[in-house]
Every structure is written in C-alpha cells, then in structure tokens.
XYZ file of C-alpha atoms in Angstrom:
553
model
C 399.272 123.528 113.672
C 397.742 120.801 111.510
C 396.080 117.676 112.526
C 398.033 114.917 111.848
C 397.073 111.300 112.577
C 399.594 108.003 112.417
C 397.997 104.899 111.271
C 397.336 103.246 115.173
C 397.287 100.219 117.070
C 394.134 99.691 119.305
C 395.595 98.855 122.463
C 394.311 97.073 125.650
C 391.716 99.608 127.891
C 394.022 98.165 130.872
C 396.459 100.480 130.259
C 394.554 103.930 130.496
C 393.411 102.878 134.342
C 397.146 102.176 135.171
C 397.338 105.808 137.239
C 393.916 105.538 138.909
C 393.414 106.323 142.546
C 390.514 106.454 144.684
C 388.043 108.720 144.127
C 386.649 111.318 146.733
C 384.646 113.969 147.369
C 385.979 117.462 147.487
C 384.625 120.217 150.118
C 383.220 121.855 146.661
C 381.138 119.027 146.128
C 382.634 117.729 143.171
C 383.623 114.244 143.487
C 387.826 114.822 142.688
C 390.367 111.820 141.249
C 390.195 109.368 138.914
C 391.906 109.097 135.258
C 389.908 110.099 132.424
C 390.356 108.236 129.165
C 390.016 109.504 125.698
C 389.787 107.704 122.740
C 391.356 109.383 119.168
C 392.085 108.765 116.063
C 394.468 111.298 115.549
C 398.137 110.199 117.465
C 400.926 112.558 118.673
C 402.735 112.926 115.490
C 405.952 114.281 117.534
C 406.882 115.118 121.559
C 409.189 117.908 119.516
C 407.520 121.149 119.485
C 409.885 122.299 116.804
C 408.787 119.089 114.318
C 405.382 118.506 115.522
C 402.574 119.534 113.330
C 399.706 117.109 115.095
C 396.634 119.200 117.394
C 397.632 116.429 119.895
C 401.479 116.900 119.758
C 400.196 120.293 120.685
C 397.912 119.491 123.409
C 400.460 117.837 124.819
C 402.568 120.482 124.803
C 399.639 122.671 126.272
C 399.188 120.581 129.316
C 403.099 120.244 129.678
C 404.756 123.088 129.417
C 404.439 126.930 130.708
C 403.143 129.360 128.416
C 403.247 133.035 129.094
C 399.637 133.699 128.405
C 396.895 130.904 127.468
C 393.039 131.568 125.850
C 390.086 131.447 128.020
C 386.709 129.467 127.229
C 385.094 133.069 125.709
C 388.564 132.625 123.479
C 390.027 135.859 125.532
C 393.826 136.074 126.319
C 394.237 134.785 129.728
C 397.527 134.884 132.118
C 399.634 131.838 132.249
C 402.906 131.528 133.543
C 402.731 135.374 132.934
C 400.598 137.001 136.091
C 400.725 140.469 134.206
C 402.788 142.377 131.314
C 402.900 145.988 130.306
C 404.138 147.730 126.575
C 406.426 150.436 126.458
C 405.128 153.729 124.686
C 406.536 153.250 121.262
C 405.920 148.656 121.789
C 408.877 147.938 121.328
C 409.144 146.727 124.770
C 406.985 143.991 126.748
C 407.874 143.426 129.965
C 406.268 139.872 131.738
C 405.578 139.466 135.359
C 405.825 135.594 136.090
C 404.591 133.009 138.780
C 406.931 133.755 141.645
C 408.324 130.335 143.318
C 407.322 127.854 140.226
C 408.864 124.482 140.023
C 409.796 121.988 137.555
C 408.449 118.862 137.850
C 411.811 117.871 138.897
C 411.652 120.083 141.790
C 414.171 122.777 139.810
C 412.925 126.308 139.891
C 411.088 127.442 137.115
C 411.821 131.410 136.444
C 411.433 133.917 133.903
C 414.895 133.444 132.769
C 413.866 129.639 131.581
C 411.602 131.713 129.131
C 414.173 134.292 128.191
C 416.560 130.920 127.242
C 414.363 129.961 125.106
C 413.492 132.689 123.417
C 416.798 133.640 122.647
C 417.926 129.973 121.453
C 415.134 129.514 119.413
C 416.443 133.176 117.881
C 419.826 131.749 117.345
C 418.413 129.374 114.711
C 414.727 130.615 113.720
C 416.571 130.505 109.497
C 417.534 126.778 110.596
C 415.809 124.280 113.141
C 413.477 126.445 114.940
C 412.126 128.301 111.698
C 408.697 126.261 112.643
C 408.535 129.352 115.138
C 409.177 132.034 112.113
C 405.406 133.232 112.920
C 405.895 133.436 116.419
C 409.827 134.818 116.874
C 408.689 137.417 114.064
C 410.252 141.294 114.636
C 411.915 140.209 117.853
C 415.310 141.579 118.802
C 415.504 139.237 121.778
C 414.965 138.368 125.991
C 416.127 139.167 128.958
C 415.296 138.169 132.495
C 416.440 141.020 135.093
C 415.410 138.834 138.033
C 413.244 135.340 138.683
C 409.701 137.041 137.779
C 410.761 139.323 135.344
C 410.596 138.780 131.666
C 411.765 141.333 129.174
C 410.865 140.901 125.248
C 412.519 143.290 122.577
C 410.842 143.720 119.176
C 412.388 144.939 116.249
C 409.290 147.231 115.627
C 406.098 147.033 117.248
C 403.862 143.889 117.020
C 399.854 143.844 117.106
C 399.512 140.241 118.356
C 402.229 139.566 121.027
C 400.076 137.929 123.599
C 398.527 135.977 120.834
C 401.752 134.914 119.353
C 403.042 134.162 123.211
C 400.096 131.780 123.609
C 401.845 129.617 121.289
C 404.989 129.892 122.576
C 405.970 126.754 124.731
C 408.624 127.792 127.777
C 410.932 124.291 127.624
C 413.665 123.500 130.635
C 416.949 123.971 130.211
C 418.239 121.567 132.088
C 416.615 119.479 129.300
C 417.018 121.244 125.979
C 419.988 122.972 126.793
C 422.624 120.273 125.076
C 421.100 120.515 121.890
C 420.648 123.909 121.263
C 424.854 123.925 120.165
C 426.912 123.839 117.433
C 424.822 124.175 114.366
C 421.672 122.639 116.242
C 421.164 119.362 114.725
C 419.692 117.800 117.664
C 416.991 119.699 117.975
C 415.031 118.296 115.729
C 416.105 115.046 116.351
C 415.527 114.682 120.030
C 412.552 112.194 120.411
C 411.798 114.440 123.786
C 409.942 111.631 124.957
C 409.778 109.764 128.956
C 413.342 108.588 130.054
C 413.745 105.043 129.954
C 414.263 104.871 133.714
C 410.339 105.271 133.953
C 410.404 109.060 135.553
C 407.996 110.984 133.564
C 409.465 114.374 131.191
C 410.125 117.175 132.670
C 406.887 119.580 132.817
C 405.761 122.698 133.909
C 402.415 122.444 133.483
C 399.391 120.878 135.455
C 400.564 117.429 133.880
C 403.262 114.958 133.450
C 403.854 113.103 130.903
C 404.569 109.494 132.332
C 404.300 107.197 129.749
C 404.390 107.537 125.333
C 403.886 104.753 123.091
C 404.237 105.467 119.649
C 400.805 105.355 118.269
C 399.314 103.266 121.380
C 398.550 105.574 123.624
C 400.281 108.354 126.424
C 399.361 108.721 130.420
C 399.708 112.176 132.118
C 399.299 112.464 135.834
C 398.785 115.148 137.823
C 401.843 117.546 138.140
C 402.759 117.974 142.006
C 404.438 121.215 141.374
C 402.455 122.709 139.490
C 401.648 125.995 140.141
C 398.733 126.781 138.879
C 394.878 125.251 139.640
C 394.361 121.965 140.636
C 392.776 119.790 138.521
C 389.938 117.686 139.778
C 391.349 114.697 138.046
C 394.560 112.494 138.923
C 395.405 112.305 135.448
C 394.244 111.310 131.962
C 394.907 108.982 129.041
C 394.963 109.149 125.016
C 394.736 105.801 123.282
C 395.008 105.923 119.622
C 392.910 103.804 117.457
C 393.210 102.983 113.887
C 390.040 103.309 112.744
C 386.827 105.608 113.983
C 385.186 102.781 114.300
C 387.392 101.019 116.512
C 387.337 104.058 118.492
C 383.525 104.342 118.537
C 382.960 101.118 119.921
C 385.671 100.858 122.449
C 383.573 104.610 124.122
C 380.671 102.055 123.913
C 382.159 99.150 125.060
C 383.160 101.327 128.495
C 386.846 101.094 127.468
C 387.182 105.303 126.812
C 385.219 107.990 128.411
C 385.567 110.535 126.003
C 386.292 111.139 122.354
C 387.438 114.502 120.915
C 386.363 116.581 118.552
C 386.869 114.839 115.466
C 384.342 112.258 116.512
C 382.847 111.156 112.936
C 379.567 113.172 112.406
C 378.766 109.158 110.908
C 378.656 108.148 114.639
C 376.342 111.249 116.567
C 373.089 109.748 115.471
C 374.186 106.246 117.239
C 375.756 107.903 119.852
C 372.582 110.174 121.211
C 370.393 106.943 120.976
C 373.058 104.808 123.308
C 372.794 107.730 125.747
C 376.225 109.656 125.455
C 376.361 113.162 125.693
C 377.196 114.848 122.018
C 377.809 118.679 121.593
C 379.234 120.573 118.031
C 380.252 124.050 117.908
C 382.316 125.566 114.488
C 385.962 125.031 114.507
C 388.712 126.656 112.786
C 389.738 123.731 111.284
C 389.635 123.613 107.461
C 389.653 120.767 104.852
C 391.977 121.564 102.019
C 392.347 120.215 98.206
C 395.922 120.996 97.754
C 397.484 121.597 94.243
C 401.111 122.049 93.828
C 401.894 126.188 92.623
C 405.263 126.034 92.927
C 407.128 127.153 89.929
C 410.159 124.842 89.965
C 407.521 121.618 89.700
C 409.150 119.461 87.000
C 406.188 117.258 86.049
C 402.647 117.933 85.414
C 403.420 121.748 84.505
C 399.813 122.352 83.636
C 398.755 122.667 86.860
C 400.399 125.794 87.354
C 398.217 127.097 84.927
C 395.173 129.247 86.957
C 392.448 127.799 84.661
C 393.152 124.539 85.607
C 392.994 125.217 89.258
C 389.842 127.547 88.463
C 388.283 124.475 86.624
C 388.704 122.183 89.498
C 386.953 124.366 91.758
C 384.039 124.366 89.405
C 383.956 120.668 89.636
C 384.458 120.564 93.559
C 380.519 120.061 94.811
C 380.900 121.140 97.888
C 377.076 121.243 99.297
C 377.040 117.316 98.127
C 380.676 117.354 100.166
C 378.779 119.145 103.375
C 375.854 116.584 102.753
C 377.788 113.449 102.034
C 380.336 113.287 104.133
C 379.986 115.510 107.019
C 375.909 114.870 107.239
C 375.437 118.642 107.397
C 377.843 119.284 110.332
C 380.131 121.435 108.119
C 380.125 125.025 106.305
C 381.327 125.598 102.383
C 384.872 126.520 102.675
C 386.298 129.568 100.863
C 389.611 131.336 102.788
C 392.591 130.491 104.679
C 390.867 131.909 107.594
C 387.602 130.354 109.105
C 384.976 132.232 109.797
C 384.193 131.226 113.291
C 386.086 134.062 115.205
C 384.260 136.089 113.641
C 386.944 139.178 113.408
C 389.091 137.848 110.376
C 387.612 136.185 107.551
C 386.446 138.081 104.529
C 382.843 136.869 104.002
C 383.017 139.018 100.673
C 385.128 136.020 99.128
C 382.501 133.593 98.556
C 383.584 129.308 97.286
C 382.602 129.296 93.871
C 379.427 127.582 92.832
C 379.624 124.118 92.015
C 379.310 124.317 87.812
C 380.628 121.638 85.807
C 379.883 123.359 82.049
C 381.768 126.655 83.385
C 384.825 124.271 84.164
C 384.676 122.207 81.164
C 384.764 125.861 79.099
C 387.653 126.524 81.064
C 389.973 123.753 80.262
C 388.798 124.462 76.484
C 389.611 128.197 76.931
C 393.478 126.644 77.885
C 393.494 124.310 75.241
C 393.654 121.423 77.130
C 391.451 118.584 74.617
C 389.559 116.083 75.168
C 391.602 112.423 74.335
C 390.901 108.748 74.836
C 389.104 107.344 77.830
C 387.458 110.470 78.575
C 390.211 111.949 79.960
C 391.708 115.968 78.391
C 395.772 115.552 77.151
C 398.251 118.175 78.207
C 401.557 118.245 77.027
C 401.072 114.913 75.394
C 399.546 112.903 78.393
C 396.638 112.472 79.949
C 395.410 114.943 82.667
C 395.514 111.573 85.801
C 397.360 112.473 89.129
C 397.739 111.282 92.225
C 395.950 112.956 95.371
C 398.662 112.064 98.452
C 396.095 110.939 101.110
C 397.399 110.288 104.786
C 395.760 108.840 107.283
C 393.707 111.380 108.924
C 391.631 112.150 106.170
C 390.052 108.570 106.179
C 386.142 108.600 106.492
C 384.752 111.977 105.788
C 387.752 112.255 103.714
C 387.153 109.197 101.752
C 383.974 109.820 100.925
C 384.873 113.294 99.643
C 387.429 112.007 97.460
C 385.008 109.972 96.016
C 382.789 112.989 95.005
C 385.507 114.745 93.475
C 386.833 111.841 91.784
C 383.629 111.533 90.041
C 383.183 115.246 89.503
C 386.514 115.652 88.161
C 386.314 112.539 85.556
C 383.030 114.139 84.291
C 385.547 116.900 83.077
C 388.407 114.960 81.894
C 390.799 115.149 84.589
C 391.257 111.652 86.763
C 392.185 111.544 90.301
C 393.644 108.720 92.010
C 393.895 108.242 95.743
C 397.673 107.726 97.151
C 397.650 106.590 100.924
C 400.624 107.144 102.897
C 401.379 107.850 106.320
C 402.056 111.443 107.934
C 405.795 111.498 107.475
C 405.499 109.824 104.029
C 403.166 112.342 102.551
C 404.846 115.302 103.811
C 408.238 113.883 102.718
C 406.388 113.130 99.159
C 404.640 116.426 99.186
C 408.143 118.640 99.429
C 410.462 116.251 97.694
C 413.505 116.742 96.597
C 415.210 118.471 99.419
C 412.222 120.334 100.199
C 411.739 122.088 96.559
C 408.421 120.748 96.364
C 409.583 119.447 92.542
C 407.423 116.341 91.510
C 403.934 116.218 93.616
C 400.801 117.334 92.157
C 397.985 117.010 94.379
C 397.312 115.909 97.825
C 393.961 116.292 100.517
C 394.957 117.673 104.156
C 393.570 119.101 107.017
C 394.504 122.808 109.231
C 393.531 123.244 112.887
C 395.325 126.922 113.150
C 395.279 128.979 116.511
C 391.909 131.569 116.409
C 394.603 134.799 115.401
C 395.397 134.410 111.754
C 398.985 135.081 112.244
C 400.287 130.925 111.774
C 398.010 130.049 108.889
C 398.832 133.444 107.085
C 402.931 131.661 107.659
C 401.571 128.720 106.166
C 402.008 129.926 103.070
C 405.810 132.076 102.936
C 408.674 131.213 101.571
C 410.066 130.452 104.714
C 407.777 127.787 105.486
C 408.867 125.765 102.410
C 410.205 122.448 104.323
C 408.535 123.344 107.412
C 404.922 123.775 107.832
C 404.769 124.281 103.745
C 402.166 121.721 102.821
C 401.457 123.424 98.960
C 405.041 124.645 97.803
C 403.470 128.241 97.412
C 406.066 131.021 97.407
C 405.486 134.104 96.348
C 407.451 137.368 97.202
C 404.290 139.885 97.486
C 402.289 137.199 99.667
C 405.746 137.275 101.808
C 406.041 141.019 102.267
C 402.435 141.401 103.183
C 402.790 138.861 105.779
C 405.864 140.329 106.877
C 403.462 144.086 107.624
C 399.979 142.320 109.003
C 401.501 141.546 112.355
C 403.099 145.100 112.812
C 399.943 147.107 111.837
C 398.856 148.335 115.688
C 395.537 149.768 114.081
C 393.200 146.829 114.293
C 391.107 147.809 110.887
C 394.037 148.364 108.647
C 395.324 144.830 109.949
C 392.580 143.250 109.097
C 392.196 144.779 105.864
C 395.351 143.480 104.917
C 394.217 140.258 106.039
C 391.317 140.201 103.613
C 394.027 141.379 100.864
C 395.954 138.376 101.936
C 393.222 135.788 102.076
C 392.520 137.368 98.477
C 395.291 136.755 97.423
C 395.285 132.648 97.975
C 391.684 132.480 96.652
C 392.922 133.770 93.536
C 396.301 131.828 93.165
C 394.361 128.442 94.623
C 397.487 126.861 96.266
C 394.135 125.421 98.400
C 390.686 124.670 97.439
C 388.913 125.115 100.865
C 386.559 122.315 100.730
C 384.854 123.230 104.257
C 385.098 124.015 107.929
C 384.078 121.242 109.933
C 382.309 121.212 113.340
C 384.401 120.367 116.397
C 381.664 117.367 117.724
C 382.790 115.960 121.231
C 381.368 112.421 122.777
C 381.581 111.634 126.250
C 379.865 109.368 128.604
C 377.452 110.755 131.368
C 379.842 109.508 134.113
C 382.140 112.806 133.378
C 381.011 116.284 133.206
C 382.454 119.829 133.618
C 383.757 119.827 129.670
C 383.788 123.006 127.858
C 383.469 123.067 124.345
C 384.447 126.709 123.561
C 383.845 128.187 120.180
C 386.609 127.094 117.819
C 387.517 124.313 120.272
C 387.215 121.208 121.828
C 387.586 120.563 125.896
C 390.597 118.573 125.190
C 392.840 121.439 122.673
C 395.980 122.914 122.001
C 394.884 126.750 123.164
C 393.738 126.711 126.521
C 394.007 124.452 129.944
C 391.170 125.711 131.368
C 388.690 123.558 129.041
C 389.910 120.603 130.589
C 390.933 121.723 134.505
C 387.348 121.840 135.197
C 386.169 118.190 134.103
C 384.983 115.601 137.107
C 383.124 112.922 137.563
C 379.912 113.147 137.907
C-alpha cells in the first residue's frame, strides 16, 4: 500500500482527550487506560479498503477489522481471526479454524462465513471494483464456510504465500457491505465507509472502534468491547493530522501528542533527543521513487520512452548527496522494487548506478538528443522541461531531494519543474485519460509495501493500470512472470524469479529507486511498551500486536 498524505488542518489537542477515562493500575503492574495521541502528517486517504492506498487507511483497517492471520514483532505469520489452518496434499485446499463465539461490534456474530462472503464478493468483481485485491484474490477458485469456525479456501493451483496474502486480507461485515456488492458494484467504491451520522462508531471486528473521522483533522478509536482477542492496556487512541512536520513536531513538544510515527522527519531527531523524547530507527520497506512515464500509448514527451534517457537520469540522480541531504544519513541508496530489509527477497547483485554526470551527458549524445538554448537538450523540436507531479507527502525530505535533482538534471540539459497537487489530483493526473496513463511525464512518490514481495511485484501489471498503477508500466512478460512467482512452492526457484523480476524494472526504469528510508518513531517518556519491529513502526498496517502492548508508564 503506498503512503499517501492529504494536505491537513491542525486541529485543537482537545479533541484527542475526548475518550479518556481514569487511569488504573492493572494486577500486572502496568498502569491500564488512558487515550494515546499521535501526531502525523500522513491522513487516512480513504475508510474504503478497496480505494485506499494511504499506510494509515491501512492501519485503520488493521485495528478494525478481522484478518485471518496477522505478522508478529520478529515479522513471523501469527494467528488472527484464524486459531489454526491446514493445506491439502496437492494445496489446493486451505482449510481455516476461526475464533469460536466472536462478535461484531454491534453485538452480531462474527463467523467464518463473514470471511467466506467476502471472499467470494470480492471474486465476483476482482476485473472491476475489487481488482485493488488482484494480488491477494490471485489463483483462487473461491470460499466456503461448512459451519461458524470453519473456513474453506479453493485455489486454482497451489499458492506459496497464502498466509501472507491472507494477512492483507480485511474480513468486512455483511450486514454493512452487503448492499453494495450488487448489480455491477458501483457502490463499492463509492461508499465513504465512514462513522454513521447518528454518532455510533463503524462496525469493527477488531480490538478498536472507529468512533469519530474527520477528513484530514483527525479520527478517535476506542476500545472494542467485543473484541475477541487481547485486551489492550489503553482505552483508545487518536490520529490528528497536521499539515506540516513542523506543526506536528511542536504540537509532541508542546504536550498536545504523545507520539509521532515513523515518518517523523530525520530534520527533527537531533532536537528531539536533546528535549528528552524517546527516538528509535530501524530500516523500513518503504521506498522513495522517481517515477517516469513507460507507457507506450503516452502522447507527449515520447522521448522518454527512450531507455537512454531514463539511463541518463539515473546517472544524474546523486543519491549519497540525496541520503546526506535530505535524510541526514538515516536512509540506504535505493536500487529494486524490493527493499532489502527482510532480508529474503531483494537481489543485492543489482546495485543503483553510480552517480556520473559525463556518462549521462554521453548518453543523451549517443540518442541524439542536442544541446539548444538556455542550456537545455531539444527533442522532437522542444526543449527537454517536464513537470515532476509532487503531492503532499513528499514535502521536506522530498523537497529537498527535488532540489538536488533539479540541479543535477539542468547540469545535463534536461529541466525539472515541481507540480504540487494533492493525493487524488496527482493520481488522477498521473493515469489520465480514463486511466491510459496518456499525457504525464514524471512524478516523485513514495511505497510502504507488506514485507512478502507479492503487492509491490502487482504494482507494476497490467491489471493495476487505474488501480494501484502509479508509472503506466505494462508489459506482457513482466505480467506472466508475476502471474508464476506466487505459485512456485519451492522457496529458491521463487525467489529466483523474483530477482528476474526486480531485473527486469531496473532495466526498463518505470522507477528510479532513490532510497529506503528508516522508519524513526518519537514518543514522550510518559508511554512505553512500543515495538518498533524491523520493517515497521509500533503504530502499522501489518500487525496489532506492536501497538496492544503500549501503556503508560
């Protein structure tokens, strides 16, 4: 899922302490209650899981909604809503044993079948307004619930990362959903799925509710009284979204938030540690991409589907000045479509090119693209100036990168010019007309994928084109490998088609990797019990247990 952040609106502390309660001491020691607020910078894009493409849309969804299986702090599947599961002989068969006795938050049971549903309506139109789930729906033949614990999945052949691909799979109620999954589904991207307006919170099946959303303001969860699962040591928790990491950085000074998330500015950690906060980094997944638009049916700009001008921008990206610059060293060089923080599936072999701007300049003469007036190499006729579609959440660190390149790139003859618009804007710009990806050229963007490769290998089908498509790369080979890595049981020959894939996309350079950035978490000494796992923050989109275990102090 990407990262996606909405230009927000600070909004008054007051409202993140609306669902405190008293605070006690538990017979474990740990003092239990309270609401813990955290500050971001990076809103809910969406409360739709099949539209959403923010990490907090999907943290959200986390800490709302069932899923079979979950990750675990060591980044090991963990059960969910699923207590167990077994695999037939041949895999074509998984069969889930759920919670027995689960509610809704609306006091409605909460059984296997509820996952079967939506399995099998998200089935019914994966080629239409669930193909956002492609990745995760992938080879199934469908569900069936034989009784209230039982869960039985069909694949088409078998699969190598089921519990992986169930992780991301969000179980949503019926009793909600149910009226839109009908006729040729057009509601199901449209439904806001956000609080009733009679003030009851969303439905959930998770160890939170959802009780209150403001469009980039903030959202309160409380603590789920059904739930099932753990208790949490908190009541509840808040997100208020600021519009600016500044704003953000003084209101966790100012006492107003308790905790900011992992993309806490590596500009504020030196400040931070002196005022007395508690700062920790670990690598991420996340990657920083320089986008450039492959697809063949672009109508303008043509010369950027030519691979020495890609090549040649690489050579001017300086990526260590990049690493320096703008992250202050808390960053790697990026290279693949896969970090390298797992540690199981990025090719090391494929190295980012070395920052050379003679070899690039040779390049663009190699293609024939001259040098003309103003400094600036003519192709086709006109100058070699685009625009780089900018949204919000690459402000700061982002800024300051486009400033390197900008300078880089002029010393070369191509100009860059920075065009800010917000989330929906730039993705609407980025695959216009009708989601043929026709007239953009270049854009800067962010990925925060899950730790298997599976979603950001999707990232770049054919079937993603209008969906999570971010480049407008399609290519038929790069889809038929895809459609094999996730059926390959043999872990080795999976993963060397992995590296295959991953070299395929460093050739083509739909993406220039820029870097990996470090997950860096703030929080004030009032709180404890976070875990920053590798690859992830305490507050994240892969696991509840980072955050179930946070107190007071």
């Amino acid at each position: 899922m990407r990262v996606s952040k909405k230009l927000a609106a600070p909004l008054a502390a007051v409202t993140l302490i609306a669902l405190a309660s008293c605070s006690q001491s538990s017979g474990t020691g740990l003092t239990e209650g309270g609401v813990l607020r955290i500050g971001t910078s990076y809103p809910i894009d969406s409360m739709n899981p099949f539209v959403a493409q923010s990490d907090y849309s999907y943290m959200t969804f986390e800490y709302i909604y069932p899923q079979l299986v979950q990750y675990n702090a060591a980044l090991q599947i963990a059960p969910d809503f699923a207590t167990s599961w077994t695999q037939s002989k041949n895999g074509l068969t998984w069969t889930f044993h759920t919670v027995p006795n689960a509610k809704w938050s609306d006091g409605r049971p909460l059984t296997a079948s509820d996952a079967a549903w939506t399995i099998n309506e998200s089935l019914k139109y994966e080629n239409g307004p669930t193909a956002n789930s492609a990745g995760v729906l992938a080879h199934m033949a469908g569900a069936s619930a034989p009784n209230s614990t039982t869960l039985v999945i069909r694949y088409k052949v078998a699969v190598a990362d089921v519990l992986e691909q169930m992780q991301q799979m969000q179980v949503l109620p019926p009793q909600v959903w149910a009226k839109y999954f009908t006729g040729n589904g057009a509601g199901i991207k449209t439904f806001q799925n956000v609080p009733p307006a009679n003030g009851q919170p969303m439905v959930s099946g998770g160890p939170f509710e959802l009780v209150r959303y403001a469009a980039n303001q903030d959202a309160l969860f409380k603590r789920n009284p059904n739930w099932w699962g753990p208790k949490p040591h908190i009541d509840g928790f808040g997100l208020q979204f600021f519009s600016s990491d500044d704003a953000m950085i003084q209101a966790l000074k100012d006492n107003q938030v308790d905790f900011i998330g992992e993309y806490t500015p590596p500009t504020a950690v030196a400040a931070l540690k002196r005022a007395g906060f508690v700062l920790t980094t670990t690598p991420s997944l996340s990657m920083k991409t320089f986008i450039i638009n492959t697809n063949p049916l672009k109508t303008t700009h043509r010369e950027l589907l030519n691979p020495a001008v890609r090549e040649a921008i690489e050579y001017a990206t300086d990526r260590q000045q990049i690493i320096k610059t703008a992250w202050l060293g808390l960053a790697s060089p990026g290279s693949t479509i896969i970090a390298p923080s797992d540690g199981t599936w990025h090719d090391s072999n494929l190295r980012p090119v070395p920052f050379d701007l003679a070899k690039a300049s040779q390049l663009l003469n190699r293609a024939g693209f001259k040098m003309g007036p103003n400094g600036l190499r003519i192709a086709d006729g006109h100058p070699m100036s685009y625009s780089v579609i900018f949204p919000p959440d690459e402000r700061g660190t982002g800024d300051r990168t486009f400033e390197i390149m900008q300078t880089d790139l002029k010393q070369i003859g191509i100009q860059i010019t920075q065009q800010n618009m917000d989330d929906s804007a730039a993705f609407n710009a980025i695959s216009a007309p009708n989601s043929k990806y026709e007239t953009f050229d270049m854009a800067m963007w962010d990925w925060v994928p899950p730790v298997d490769p599976d979603f950001m290998l999707s990232v770049l089908t054919c079937a993603q084109l209008g969906n999570n498509s971010d480049s407008g790369y399609c290519n038929s080979a790069y889809d038929k490998m895809y459609a094999q890595q996730s059926t390959l049981l043999s872990p080795a020959a999976r993963r060397a088609l992995i590296f295959k894939m991953q070299q395929y996309i460093y050739n083509a350079r739909p993406y220039i990797i820029l870097d990996y950035p470090d997950v860096i978490e703030a929080h004030s000494k009032k709180w404890t019990g976070f875990t920053i796992a590798p690859v992830m923050g305490s507050v994240n989109s892969l696991s509840i247990q980072t955050l179930l275990a946070v107190h007071q102090s």
